[in-house]
Tab-separated table of C-alpha atoms and ligand atoms in Angstrom:
chain	number	residue	atom	x	y	z
A	1	MET	CA	18.180	0.560	8.850
A	2	GLY	CA	14.688	0.706	6.826
A	3	GLU	CA	11.493	1.700	7.104
A	4	VAL	CA	9.118	0.137	7.825
A	5	ILE	CA	5.337	0.603	6.169
A	6	VAL	CA	1.887	-0.747	7.192
A	7	ILE	CA	-0.474	-0.279	4.526
A	8	THR	CA	-3.447	-0.980	5.836
A	9	SER	CA	-7.349	-0.170	6.058
A	10	GLY	CA	-10.889	-1.295	7.093
A	11	LYS	CA	-12.749	-3.038	4.620
A	12	GLY	CA	-11.593	-4.732	2.217
A	13	GLY	CA	-11.070	-5.039	-1.389
A	14	VAL	CA	-10.184	-0.311	-1.829
A	15	GLY	CA	-6.775	-0.822	-2.873
A	16	LYS	CA	-4.608	-1.845	-0.638
A	17	THR	CA	-2.417	-4.584	-2.685
A	18	THR	CA	-2.633	-1.877	-5.649
A	19	THR	CA	-1.197	0.528	-3.282
A	20	THR	CA	1.626	-1.399	-1.682
A	21	ALA	CA	2.771	-3.289	-5.217
A	22	ASN	CA	2.605	0.256	-6.988
A	23	ILE	CA	4.100	1.987	-4.196
A	24	GLY	CA	7.087	-0.307	-3.649
A	25	THR	CA	7.019	-0.635	-7.573
A	26	ALA	CA	7.675	3.497	-8.062
A	27	LEU	CA	10.365	3.703	-4.418
A	28	ALA	CA	12.718	1.272	-6.405
A	29	ALA	CA	12.183	3.633	-9.854
A	30	ILE	CA	13.840	6.499	-7.293
A	31	GLY	CA	16.438	4.203	-6.117
A	32	LYS	CA	15.209	2.664	-2.517
A	33	SER	CA	15.605	-1.196	-2.317
A	34	VAL	CA	12.377	-2.061	-0.695
A	35	VAL	CA	10.680	-5.675	0.027
A	36	LEU	CA	6.906	-5.779	-0.144
A	37	VAL	CA	5.903	-8.538	2.710
A	38	ASP	CA	2.558	-10.577	1.800
A	39	GLY	CA	0.544	-9.788	5.322
A	40	ASP	CA	-2.353	-11.380	4.437
A	41	THR	CA	-1.672	-15.422	4.664
A	42	GLY	CA	-4.103	-17.909	2.766
A	43	LEU	CA	-6.407	-14.862	0.346
A	44	ARG	CA	-2.260	-14.159	-0.649
A	45	ASN	CA	-2.455	-11.822	-4.088
A	46	LEU	CA	0.911	-9.955	-4.636
A	47	ASP	CA	2.677	-12.239	-6.681
A	48	ILE	CA	0.472	-11.758	-8.909
A	49	LEU	CA	0.518	-8.297	-8.945
A	50	MET	CA	3.929	-8.034	-9.358
A	51	GLY	CA	3.453	-10.915	-11.922
A	52	LEU	CA	5.571	-13.293	-9.672
A	53	GLU	CA	3.329	-16.033	-9.082
A	54	ASN	CA	5.218	-18.680	-11.246
A	55	ARG	CA	8.818	-17.641	-8.450
A	56	VAL	CA	6.972	-18.504	-6.075
A	57	VAL	CA	9.101	-21.217	-4.173
A	58	TYR	CA	8.840	-20.515	-0.179
A	59	ASN	CA	7.239	-18.158	1.590
A	60	LEU	CA	6.704	-15.867	4.740
A	61	VAL	CA	4.783	-19.449	6.446
A	62	ASP	CA	8.386	-21.780	5.388
A	63	VAL	CA	10.750	-19.452	6.680
A	64	ILE	CA	8.624	-18.962	9.770
A	65	GLU	CA	8.607	-22.425	10.196
A	66	GLU	CA	11.984	-22.363	9.531
A	67	LYS	CA	10.734	-24.883	6.455
A	68	CYS	CA	14.110	-22.646	4.332
A	69	SER	CA	15.702	-19.672	4.763
A	70	LEU	CA	14.500	-16.144	4.843
A	71	LYS	CA	17.081	-15.359	1.618
A	72	GLN	CA	15.603	-18.436	-0.153
A	73	ALA	CA	12.107	-17.299	0.182
A	74	LEU	CA	12.826	-14.124	-1.415
A	75	ILE	CA	11.970	-12.798	-4.597
A	76	LYS	CA	13.442	-10.478	-6.465
A	77	ASP	CA	11.198	-8.789	-8.871
A	78	LYS	CA	12.093	-8.944	-12.623
A	79	ARG	CA	12.420	-5.117	-13.925
A	80	HIS	CA	14.038	-3.882	-10.707
A	81	GLU	CA	17.574	-4.935	-8.826
A	82	ARG	CA	16.829	-3.987	-5.991
A	83	LEU	CA	12.901	-4.293	-5.280
A	84	PHE	CA	12.488	-8.005	-3.491
A	85	LEU	CA	8.717	-9.748	-2.916
A	86	LEU	CA	7.594	-12.015	0.315
A	87	PRO	CA	4.855	-14.152	-0.746
A	88	THR	CA	2.888	-15.823	1.662
A	89	ALA	CA	1.021	-19.031	1.589
A	90	GLN	CA	-2.281	-19.620	0.215
A	91	THR	CA	-2.858	-22.400	2.304
A	92	LYS	CA	-1.735	-21.802	5.767
A	93	ASN	CA	-4.218	-19.299	7.801
A	94	LYS	CA	-3.411	-16.110	10.043
A	95	ASN	CA	-2.932	-17.703	13.565
A	96	ASP	CA	-0.292	-20.340	11.883
A	97	VAL	CA	2.493	-17.080	12.739
A	98	GLN	CA	2.778	-16.015	15.817
A	99	PRO	CA	3.373	-12.034	16.079
A	100	LYS	CA	6.062	-12.427	17.799
A	101	LYS	CA	8.030	-14.494	15.196
A	102	MET	CA	6.811	-12.085	12.487
A	103	LEU	CA	8.680	-9.092	14.093
A	104	ASN	CA	11.374	-11.100	14.582
A	105	LEU	CA	11.255	-11.503	10.752
A	106	ILE	CA	10.717	-7.877	9.390
A	107	ASN	CA	13.387	-7.122	11.999
A	108	LYS	CA	15.694	-9.003	9.476
A	109	LEU	CA	14.097	-7.262	6.710
A	110	LYS	CA	14.284	-3.898	8.208
A	111	ASP	CA	18.225	-4.406	8.817
A	112	GLU	CA	18.783	-5.144	4.139
A	113	PHE	CA	16.271	-2.453	2.256
A	114	ASP	CA	15.674	1.115	3.039
A	115	TYR	CA	11.893	0.428	3.523
A	116	VAL	CA	10.082	-2.556	3.968
A	117	LEU	CA	6.682	-2.449	3.013
A	118	ILE	CA	3.712	-4.617	4.294
A	119	ASP	CA	0.088	-5.794	2.573
A	120	SER	CA	-1.736	-6.357	4.794
A	121	PRO	CA	-5.494	-8.580	4.648
A	122	ALA	CA	-8.232	-6.258	6.402
A	123	GLY	CA	-8.474	-4.328	10.354
A	124	ILE	CA	-9.220	-6.933	12.384
A	125	GLU	CA	-8.200	-10.191	12.111
A	126	GLN	CA	-4.996	-12.181	13.672
A	127	GLY	CA	-2.742	-11.048	11.155
A	128	PHE	CA	-3.916	-7.804	10.912
A	129	GLU	CA	-1.564	-7.715	14.034
A	130	ASN	CA	1.304	-9.388	12.663
A	131	SER	CA	1.460	-7.218	9.902
A	132	VAL	CA	0.915	-3.632	12.322
A	133	ILE	CA	3.289	-4.785	14.581
A	134	ALA	CA	6.611	-4.609	13.174
A	135	ALA	CA	4.962	-0.439	11.307
A	136	ASP	CA	7.497	1.844	12.300
A	137	SER	CA	3.795	4.586	10.303
A	138	ALA	CA	1.332	2.999	8.635
A	139	LEU	CA	-0.938	3.710	5.097
A	140	VAL	CA	-4.429	3.691	5.107
A	141	VAL	CA	-5.955	3.165	2.188
A	142	VAL	CA	-10.267	4.231	2.313
A	143	ASN	CA	-12.568	4.801	-1.202
A	144	PRO	CA	-14.800	7.926	-1.062
A	145	GLU	CA	-17.786	6.191	0.476
A	146	MET	CA	-18.682	6.342	4.716
A	147	THR	CA	-18.338	2.719	5.051
A	148	SER	CA	-14.842	2.919	4.617
A	149	ILE	CA	-14.175	5.901	6.437
A	150	ARG	CA	-16.442	4.914	9.053
A	151	ASP	CA	-13.610	1.642	9.379
A	152	ALA	CA	-10.716	3.410	8.199
A	153	ASP	CA	-11.841	5.781	11.552
A	154	ARG	CA	-11.635	1.818	13.865
A	155	VAL	CA	-8.817	0.697	11.906
A	156	ILE	CA	-6.688	4.153	12.653
A	157	GLY	CA	-7.990	3.182	16.080
A	158	MET	CA	-6.308	-0.042	16.046
A	159	LEU	CA	-3.498	1.324	15.483
A	160	LYS	CA	-2.940	4.252	17.983
A	161	GLY	CA	-3.191	0.905	20.118
A	162	MET	CA	-1.045	-1.114	18.925
A	163	GLY	CA	1.799	1.781	19.200
A	164	VAL	CA	1.550	3.146	16.081
A	165	LYS	CA	1.010	6.964	15.746
A	166	ASP	CA	2.085	7.935	11.951
A	167	HIS	CA	-0.355	7.407	10.149
A	168	LYS	CA	-0.836	8.907	6.642
A	169	LEU	CA	-4.008	8.719	4.784
A	170	ILE	CA	-4.262	7.396	0.629
A	171	ILE	CA	-7.094	7.845	-1.067
A	172	ASN	CA	-8.443	6.049	-3.371
A	173	ARG	CA	-10.905	4.949	-6.610
A	174	ILE	CA	-11.975	8.402	-6.796
A	175	ASP	CA	-14.131	9.730	-9.135
A	176	TYR	CA	-14.117	13.192	-9.818
A	177	GLU	CA	-17.121	13.866	-12.205
A	178	MET	CA	-19.090	12.389	-9.103
A	179	VAL	CA	-17.228	14.557	-6.737
A	180	LYS	CA	-18.139	17.040	-9.030
A	181	SER	CA	-22.173	16.552	-9.271
A	182	GLY	CA	-22.115	16.083	-5.753
A	183	ASP	CA	-22.606	12.019	-5.867
A	184	MET	CA	-19.109	11.150	-3.992
A	185	LEU	CA	-17.779	12.682	-0.758
A	186	ASP	CA	-14.544	14.893	-1.849
A	187	VAL	CA	-10.844	14.452	-0.372
A	188	GLU	CA	-12.076	17.426	2.017
A	189	ASP	CA	-14.775	15.837	3.370
A	190	ILE	CA	-12.363	12.265	3.997
A	191	VAL	CA	-9.090	13.620	5.195
A	192	SER	CA	-11.885	16.474	7.851
A	193	ASN	CA	-13.459	13.699	8.705
A	194	LEU	CA	-10.978	10.808	9.441
A	195	GLY	CA	-7.733	13.976	11.168
A	196	ILE	CA	-4.244	12.305	9.742
A	197	GLU	CA	-2.265	13.765	6.866
A	198	LEU	CA	-2.850	12.923	2.836
A	199	ILE	CA	0.203	11.029	1.075
A	200	GLY	CA	-1.940	10.401	-2.537
A	201	ILE	CA	-4.770	11.058	-4.398
A	202	ILE	CA	-5.817	7.590	-6.981
A	203	PRO	CA	-8.599	8.144	-9.540
A	204	SER	CA	-10.310	4.960	-10.103
A	205	ASP	CA	-8.966	3.921	-13.419
A	206	LYS	CA	-9.549	1.375	-15.753
A	207	ALA	CA	-5.229	1.417	-16.527
A	208	ILE	CA	-5.376	-0.173	-13.277
A	209	THR	CA	-7.035	-3.177	-13.534
A	210	VAL	CA	-5.090	-3.973	-16.759
A	211	SER	CA	-1.978	-3.637	-15.551
A	212	THR	CA	-3.676	-6.015	-12.300
A	213	ASN	CA	-4.355	-8.874	-15.066
A	214	ARG	CA	-0.964	-8.659	-17.178
A	215	GLY	CA	0.818	-8.233	-13.451
A	216	GLU	CA	3.008	-4.577	-14.196
A	217	PRO	CA	2.449	-2.460	-11.818
A	218	ILE	CA	1.746	0.589	-13.540
A	219	ALA	CA	3.686	2.317	-11.544
A	220	LEU	CA	5.998	0.694	-14.260
A	221	ASN	CA	4.923	3.929	-16.631
A	222	GLU	CA	6.074	7.312	-14.805
A	223	ASN	CA	4.489	8.834	-17.411
A	224	SER	CA	1.080	7.448	-17.514
A	225	LYS	CA	-1.201	9.483	-15.083
A	226	ILE	CA	-1.891	6.749	-12.466
A	227	GLY	CA	1.945	6.192	-12.355
A	228	LYS	CA	2.771	9.993	-11.754
A	229	ILE	CA	0.702	9.725	-8.546
A	230	PHE	CA	2.589	6.937	-8.233
A	231	LYS	CA	5.479	7.850	-8.437
A	232	GLU	CA	4.976	11.310	-6.186
A	233	ILE	CA	3.254	9.507	-3.900
A	234	ALA	CA	6.644	7.369	-3.267
A	235	MET	CA	8.176	11.151	-3.284
A	236	ARG	CA	6.670	10.940	-0.209
A	237	ILE	CA	7.164	9.034	1.716
A	238	ILE	CA	11.482	9.133	1.181
A	239	GLY	CA	9.935	13.056	2.465
A	240	GLU	CA	10.231	15.638	-0.154
A	241	ASP	CA	7.527	17.855	-0.226
A	242	VAL	CA	5.449	17.876	-3.159
A	243	SER	CA	2.462	19.914	-3.967
A	244	PHE	CA	-0.756	18.546	-5.115
A	245	ASP	CA	-0.788	20.719	-7.855
A	246	GLU	CA	1.512	19.269	-9.417
A	247	TYR	CA	-0.290	16.720	-12.078
A	248	GLY	CA	-3.557	16.301	-12.903
A	249	LYS	CA	-4.178	20.445	-14.030
A	250	SER	CA	-6.039	18.756	-17.094
A	251	ASP	CA	-8.585	17.702	-14.983
A	252	ASN	CA	-11.003	19.690	-13.989
A	253	GLY	CA	-12.149	18.383	-11.052
A	254	PHE	CA	-9.429	17.312	-9.368
A	255	VAL	CA	-7.838	20.950	-9.624
A	256	ASP	CA	-10.761	21.496	-7.742
A	257	ALA	CA	-10.226	18.874	-5.656
A	258	ILE	CA	-7.873	20.664	-3.895
A	259	LYS	CA	-8.828	24.196	-4.186
A	260	LYS	CA	-10.954	22.877	-2.331
A	261	LEU	CA	-8.583	20.846	0.231
A	262	PHE	CA	-5.876	23.538	0.314
A	263	ALA	CA	-9.156	26.091	1.472
A	264	TYR	CA	-9.930	23.929	4.186
A	265	LYS	CA	-6.296	23.937	5.582
B	1	ADP	P1	-6.868	-4.766	-1.125
B	1	ADP	O1	-6.687	-5.606	-1.222
B	1	ADP	O2	-7.368	-3.556	-0.390
B	1	ADP	O3	-8.511	-6.403	-1.111
B	1	ADP	P2	-7.295	-4.307	-4.282
B	1	ADP	O4	-5.653	-4.202	-4.097
B	1	ADP	O5	-7.098	-6.007	-4.044
B	1	ADP	O6	-7.464	-3.936	-2.817
B	1	ADP	O7	-8.054	-3.522	-4.889
B	1	ADP	C1	-9.467	-4.445	-5.627
B	1	ADP	C2	-10.039	-4.386	-6.638
B	1	ADP	O8	-10.163	-3.574	-6.910
B	1	ADP	C3	-8.227	-5.235	-8.001
B	1	ADP	O9	-9.630	-5.633	-8.453
B	1	ADP	C4	-7.853	-3.440	-8.388
B	1	ADP	O10	-7.929	-4.231	-9.349
B	1	ADP	C5	-9.141	-2.406	-7.859
B	1	ADP	N1	-8.603	-1.614	-7.975
B	1	ADP	C6	-8.237	-1.060	-7.407
B	1	ADP	N2	-7.713	-0.223	-6.659
B	1	ADP	C7	-8.454	0.601	-7.953
B	1	ADP	C8	-8.111	2.245	-9.064
B	1	ADP	N3	-8.410	3.170	-8.167
B	1	ADP	N4	-9.124	2.043	-10.634
B	1	ADP	C9	-9.854	1.148	-10.387
B	1	ADP	N5	-9.779	-0.204	-9.867
B	1	ADP	C10	-9.409	-0.506	-9.320
B	2	MG	MG1	-5.112	-7.585	-0.885
């Protein structure tokens, strides 16, 4: 029996799809079987980030509507044998999927894979309920901005209301130069504001844009700065105790932020 993790946020555009593609790739690289489910019906993106858009024949809505089998709709990743994508429909809307049917579908995947990662839409639509209904835990993605944090706080409340009690925080798009100059909230502020466990800090990096445009998750390159960060998040997800000061040692801003974080703890 696998674990179902929903990747969610209050606001759109904070990096949920990027995070889903990369954590999925990193989990597969450490030997886990993983399926990435695109829960953002109508705004499907995950296939593009994985470079699999040309292989999409059937999708999640087709499975729900019994137009094809689940197996027919799953697309095997180009690089990892045990990594799969379940794309969603571009032309349907989120109300076309009933939460109960989604629950059945995800439970089937849970039987087959170690990890089911669900890329959720921003937290107010029907698609949100669909993405969360089968989740064992949630990764909440925020940007270091007040609006993002306030919306995340609301989403954490909604997750609790839906019975998802295990929440972990990913801070995406941090810029240590801006934190240093006092122009950006730092890690400590964000963690204390939201009060949930931190599992990853991802800097803003052009390499992410490049990898998105190429359809090659940056986590494929474990030796790159960002690739390493995703690998370490994956390690934490499987229960390894990876300390936050293992990487980014050459980045003083980062080390300062981490020191503060532990001072806070
Ligand atoms: P969401 O799924 O939450 O709407 P996306 O993952 O699609 O967000 O990301 C929104 C945009 O931000 C994309 O263009 C993506 O490439 C970019 N992006 C996400 N994270 C980063 C990052 N750490 N550094 C630079 N660009 C990023
Ligand atoms: Mg998205």
